[in-house]
mmCIF file of C-alpha atoms and ligand atoms in Angstrom:
data_model
loop_
_atom_site.group_PDB
_atom_site.id
_atom_site.type_symbol
_atom_site.label_atom_id
_atom_site.label_comp_id
_atom_site.label_asym_id
_atom_site.label_seq_id
_atom_site.Cartn_x
_atom_site.Cartn_y
_atom_site.Cartn_z
ATOM 1 C CA MET G 1 16.231 17.478 4.898
ATOM 2 C CA ILE G 2 14.612 19.362 2.373
ATOM 3 C CA TYR G 3 12.471 17.947 -0.259
ATOM 4 C CA LYS G 4 13.573 20.591 -3.164
ATOM 5 C CA ASN G 5 9.970 20.645 -5.245
ATOM 6 C CA ALA G 6 8.209 21.875 -1.708
ATOM 7 C CA GLN G 7 8.365 25.696 -0.765
ATOM 8 C CA GLN G 8 9.905 26.444 2.209
ATOM 9 C CA LYS G 9 7.925 27.793 4.817
ATOM 10 C CA PRO G 10 9.600 27.114 8.443
ATOM 11 C CA THR G 11 7.814 27.434 11.174
ATOM 12 C CA VAL G 12 8.726 28.010 14.500
ATOM 13 C CA HIS G 13 6.361 25.837 16.805
ATOM 14 C CA HIS G 14 7.870 22.377 16.578
ATOM 15 C CA PRO G 15 11.227 21.658 19.238
ATOM 16 C CA ASN G 16 14.805 21.687 17.996
ATOM 17 C CA ILE G 17 15.251 17.722 18.034
ATOM 18 C CA LYS G 18 16.903 15.910 15.909
ATOM 19 C CA ILE G 19 14.800 12.330 14.673
ATOM 20 C CA ASP G 20 15.292 9.299 12.938
ATOM 21 C CA PRO G 21 11.733 9.078 11.470
ATOM 22 C CA LYS G 22 10.688 5.028 11.139
ATOM 23 C CA VAL G 23 6.954 5.527 9.928
ATOM 24 C CA VAL G 24 4.972 8.439 7.804
ATOM 25 C CA VAL G 25 1.140 10.205 9.498
ATOM 26 C CA LEU G 26 -1.090 10.763 6.896
ATOM 27 C CA HIS G 27 -3.613 13.735 8.561
ATOM 28 C CA TYR G 28 -6.296 15.542 6.876
ATOM 29 C CA THR G 29 -6.776 19.022 7.652
ATOM 30 C CA GLU G 30 -10.448 19.960 8.065
ATOM 31 C CA THR G 31 -9.777 22.758 6.437
ATOM 32 C CA VAL G 32 -9.715 23.549 2.415
ATOM 33 C CA SER G 33 -7.349 25.944 1.348
ATOM 34 C CA VAL G 34 -3.649 26.026 2.838
ATOM 35 C CA PHE G 35 -3.966 29.420 4.123
ATOM 36 C CA GLU G 36 -6.816 28.385 6.537
ATOM 37 C CA THR G 37 -4.391 25.121 7.331
ATOM 38 C CA LEU G 38 -1.348 27.318 8.163
ATOM 39 C CA ARG G 39 -3.562 29.588 10.365
ATOM 40 C CA ALA G 40 -4.721 27.270 12.322
ATOM 41 C CA LEU G 41 -1.579 25.311 13.046
ATOM 42 C CA ASP G 42 -0.211 28.851 14.089
ATOM 43 C CA THR G 43 -3.136 29.090 16.330
ATOM 44 C CA ARG G 44 -2.746 25.747 17.794
ATOM 45 C CA LYS G 45 0.853 26.215 18.131
ATOM 46 C CA LEU G 46 1.138 22.416 16.411
ATOM 47 C CA SER G 47 3.149 21.803 13.606
ATOM 48 C CA ALA G 48 3.806 19.104 10.734
ATOM 49 C CA HIS G 49 6.744 18.093 8.376
ATOM 50 C CA PHE G 50 4.397 18.638 5.470
ATOM 51 C CA VAL G 51 1.905 20.628 4.084
ATOM 52 C CA LEU G 52 0.194 19.499 0.834
ATOM 53 C CA ASN G 53 -2.595 21.217 -1.210
ATOM 54 C CA HIS G 54 -5.776 19.983 -3.103
ATOM 55 C CA SER G 55 -3.565 21.093 -6.357
ATOM 56 C CA GLY G 56 -0.770 19.536 -5.353
ATOM 57 C CA SER G 57 1.640 21.987 -4.328
ATOM 58 C CA ILE G 58 3.725 21.309 -1.418
ATOM 59 C CA ILE G 59 4.662 23.689 1.910
ATOM 60 C CA GLN G 60 7.451 21.457 3.968
ATOM 61 C CA LEU G 61 7.475 23.198 7.494
ATOM 62 C CA VAL G 62 9.747 21.272 9.223
ATOM 63 C CA ASP G 63 13.406 19.182 7.792
ATOM 64 C CA THR G 64 12.435 15.970 8.038
ATOM 65 C CA GLU G 65 15.466 15.011 10.265
ATOM 66 C CA LYS G 66 13.562 17.685 13.252
ATOM 67 C CA LYS G 67 10.466 16.726 15.155
ATOM 68 C CA ALA G 68 7.450 18.442 14.391
ATOM 69 C CA TRP G 69 4.125 18.118 16.451
ATOM 70 C CA HIS G 70 1.293 16.531 14.755
ATOM 71 C CA ALA G 71 0.582 13.331 16.211
ATOM 72 C CA GLY G 72 -0.243 14.409 19.900
ATOM 73 C CA PRO G 73 -0.723 11.203 22.023
ATOM 74 C CA SER G 74 0.059 7.642 20.056
ATOM 75 C CA CYS G 75 1.311 5.009 19.315
ATOM 76 C CA PHE G 76 3.358 2.599 17.288
ATOM 77 C CA ARG G 77 3.511 -0.807 17.460
ATOM 78 C CA ASN G 78 3.523 -0.422 20.999
ATOM 79 C CA ARG G 79 6.303 2.464 21.013
ATOM 80 C CA LYS G 80 4.607 5.896 22.155
ATOM 81 C CA ASN G 81 4.743 9.633 21.202
ATOM 82 C CA VAL G 82 5.006 8.839 17.565
ATOM 83 C CA ASN G 83 6.071 12.588 16.869
ATOM 84 C CA ASP G 84 9.924 11.196 18.292
ATOM 85 C CA PHE G 85 10.021 8.603 15.157
ATOM 86 C CA SER G 86 7.372 9.867 11.983
ATOM 87 C CA ILE G 87 7.342 12.319 9.074
ATOM 88 C CA GLY G 88 4.023 14.028 9.183
ATOM 89 C CA ILE G 89 2.042 15.060 6.079
ATOM 90 C CA GLU G 90 -0.925 17.312 6.424
ATOM 91 C CA LEU G 91 -3.160 16.844 3.371
ATOM 92 C CA VAL G 92 -5.391 19.536 2.451
ATOM 93 C CA ASN G 93 -8.907 17.813 2.819
ATOM 94 C CA PRO G 94 -12.787 19.139 5.185
ATOM 95 C CA GLY G 95 -13.026 15.801 6.145
ATOM 96 C CA PHE G 96 -16.679 14.677 6.752
ATOM 97 C CA TYR G 97 -19.712 17.250 5.788
ATOM 98 C CA LYS G 98 -20.216 20.839 8.454
ATOM 99 C CA LYS G 99 -22.267 23.426 7.808
ATOM 100 C CA LYS G 100 -21.465 25.238 4.886
ATOM 101 C CA SER G 101 -18.924 23.501 3.714
ATOM 102 C CA PHE G 102 -16.784 24.284 0.519
ATOM 103 C CA TRP G 103 -15.092 21.256 -1.418
ATOM 104 C CA ARG G 104 -14.760 21.657 -5.323
ATOM 105 C CA TYR G 105 -14.036 18.221 -5.973
ATOM 106 C CA GLY G 106 -17.632 16.784 -4.292
ATOM 107 C CA TRP G 107 -18.582 14.202 -1.108
ATOM 108 C CA SER G 108 -19.042 10.563 -1.274
ATOM 109 C CA VAL G 109 -21.190 8.961 1.539
ATOM 110 C CA ARG G 110 -19.462 6.296 3.915
ATOM 111 C CA ALA G 111 -21.200 5.203 6.628
ATOM 112 C CA GLY G 112 -23.541 7.683 7.230
ATOM 113 C CA ARG G 113 -21.543 10.675 6.570
ATOM 114 C CA GLU G 114 -20.705 12.705 3.766
ATOM 115 C CA TRP G 115 -16.914 12.877 3.456
ATOM 116 C CA ALA G 116 -15.048 15.002 0.760
ATOM 117 C CA ASN G 117 -13.471 13.434 -1.940
ATOM 118 C CA TRP G 118 -9.513 13.037 -2.672
ATOM 119 C CA PRO G 119 -8.253 14.433 -6.492
ATOM 120 C CA SER G 120 -6.079 12.756 -8.268
ATOM 121 C CA GLN G 121 -3.482 15.031 -8.771
ATOM 122 C CA GLN G 122 -3.415 15.577 -4.858
ATOM 123 C CA ILE G 123 -2.711 11.737 -4.428
ATOM 124 C CA LYS G 124 -0.084 11.613 -7.359
ATOM 125 C CA SER G 125 1.487 14.417 -5.681
ATOM 126 C CA LEU G 126 1.875 12.854 -2.222
ATOM 127 C CA ASN G 127 3.250 9.576 -3.701
ATOM 128 C CA GLU G 128 6.202 11.347 -5.282
ATOM 129 C CA LEU G 129 6.874 12.718 -1.700
ATOM 130 C CA LEU G 130 6.569 9.555 -0.420
ATOM 131 C CA SER G 131 9.119 8.187 -2.834
ATOM 132 C CA TRP G 132 11.757 11.127 -1.929
ATOM 133 C CA ILE G 133 10.738 10.278 1.597
ATOM 134 C CA ARG G 134 12.030 6.525 1.353
ATOM 135 C CA SER G 135 15.364 7.890 -0.921
ATOM 136 C CA GLN G 136 16.021 10.053 1.788
ATOM 137 C CA HIS G 137 15.065 7.961 5.315
ATOM 138 C CA PRO G 138 15.405 3.903 4.110
ATOM 139 C CA ASN G 139 14.448 3.284 8.071
ATOM 140 C CA CYS G 140 11.148 4.501 7.222
ATOM 141 C CA LYS G 141 9.367 2.446 5.931
ATOM 142 C CA SER G 142 5.656 2.553 7.149
ATOM 143 C CA ILE G 143 3.007 4.643 6.589
ATOM 144 C CA VAL G 144 -0.159 5.279 8.598
ATOM 145 C CA GLY G 145 -3.342 6.813 9.149
ATOM 146 C CA HIS G 146 -3.705 9.346 12.640
ATOM 147 C CA ASP G 147 -6.003 7.650 13.539
ATOM 148 C CA MET G 148 -4.531 4.080 13.170
ATOM 149 C CA ILE G 149 -1.783 5.575 16.543
ATOM 150 C CA ALA G 150 -4.391 7.150 17.967
ATOM 151 C CA PRO G 151 -7.621 5.816 16.671
ATOM 152 C CA ALA G 152 -9.705 7.032 20.630
ATOM 153 C CA ARG G 153 -9.295 10.483 18.578
ATOM 154 C CA LYS G 154 -8.559 10.197 15.421
ATOM 155 C CA VAL G 155 -10.238 9.378 12.225
ATOM 156 C CA ASP G 156 -8.376 11.432 9.885
ATOM 157 C CA PRO G 157 -7.648 10.686 6.913
ATOM 158 C CA GLY G 158 -10.756 8.959 6.624
ATOM 159 C CA PRO G 159 -12.897 6.219 4.918
ATOM 160 C CA LEU G 160 -12.892 7.685 1.451
ATOM 161 C CA PHE G 161 -8.807 8.090 1.221
ATOM 162 C CA PRO G 162 -7.668 5.798 -1.346
ATOM 163 C CA TRP G 163 -5.002 3.986 0.526
ATOM 164 C CA SER G 164 -4.820 1.324 -3.042
ATOM 165 C CA LYS G 165 -3.678 4.565 -4.668
ATOM 166 C CA LEU G 166 -0.891 4.501 -3.021
ATOM 167 C CA ASN G 167 2.470 3.167 -4.045
ATOM 168 C CA ASP G 168 6.617 2.530 -3.303
ATOM 169 C CA ILE G 169 5.660 2.982 0.886
ATOM 170 C CA ARG G 170 4.409 0.134 2.420
ATOM 171 C CA PHE G 171 1.649 1.085 4.890
ATOM 172 C CA SER G 172 1.086 -1.176 7.895
ATOM 173 C CA ASN G 173 -2.720 -2.648 7.806
ATOM 174 C CA TYR G 174 -3.577 -3.136 11.639
HETATM 175 ZN ZN1 ZN N 1 -4.407 14.266 12.629
#
């Protein structure tokens, strides 16, 4: 399905395989801009269904009924290869502070590191996207962080991500 509020920028970096998504996977990009994000995905031959900028604007790269390459080796409720049954959303956010990172929304300390703050317009836009996903894919009932389905490899969307501000789609808490 195509989200009308997103700019369409189809990518070649996904297989032409139909999926019935059961779960939404949230990522952060470790970048500060959409430009940098698209370039990184291209270089690594990866994809996500959506890239959601810090401004709230959205780019759609893959139809939500098609498989994208965002989760890597992963497991959700004993089912492996989460790309086979998920929608991936890349949220533009640099993650934890690295040398020379600039982030206009500032940083907050958690667990001994500085993490990039999440601007409210980005979360508002995410909530709108999530309710659209729920309307189009009634079987898609869970929302997880990448860290929950690949805990040995991933920490995104990180400890500052405002789970409590998400509405509509229930998220699994394991
Ligand atoms: Zn991720």
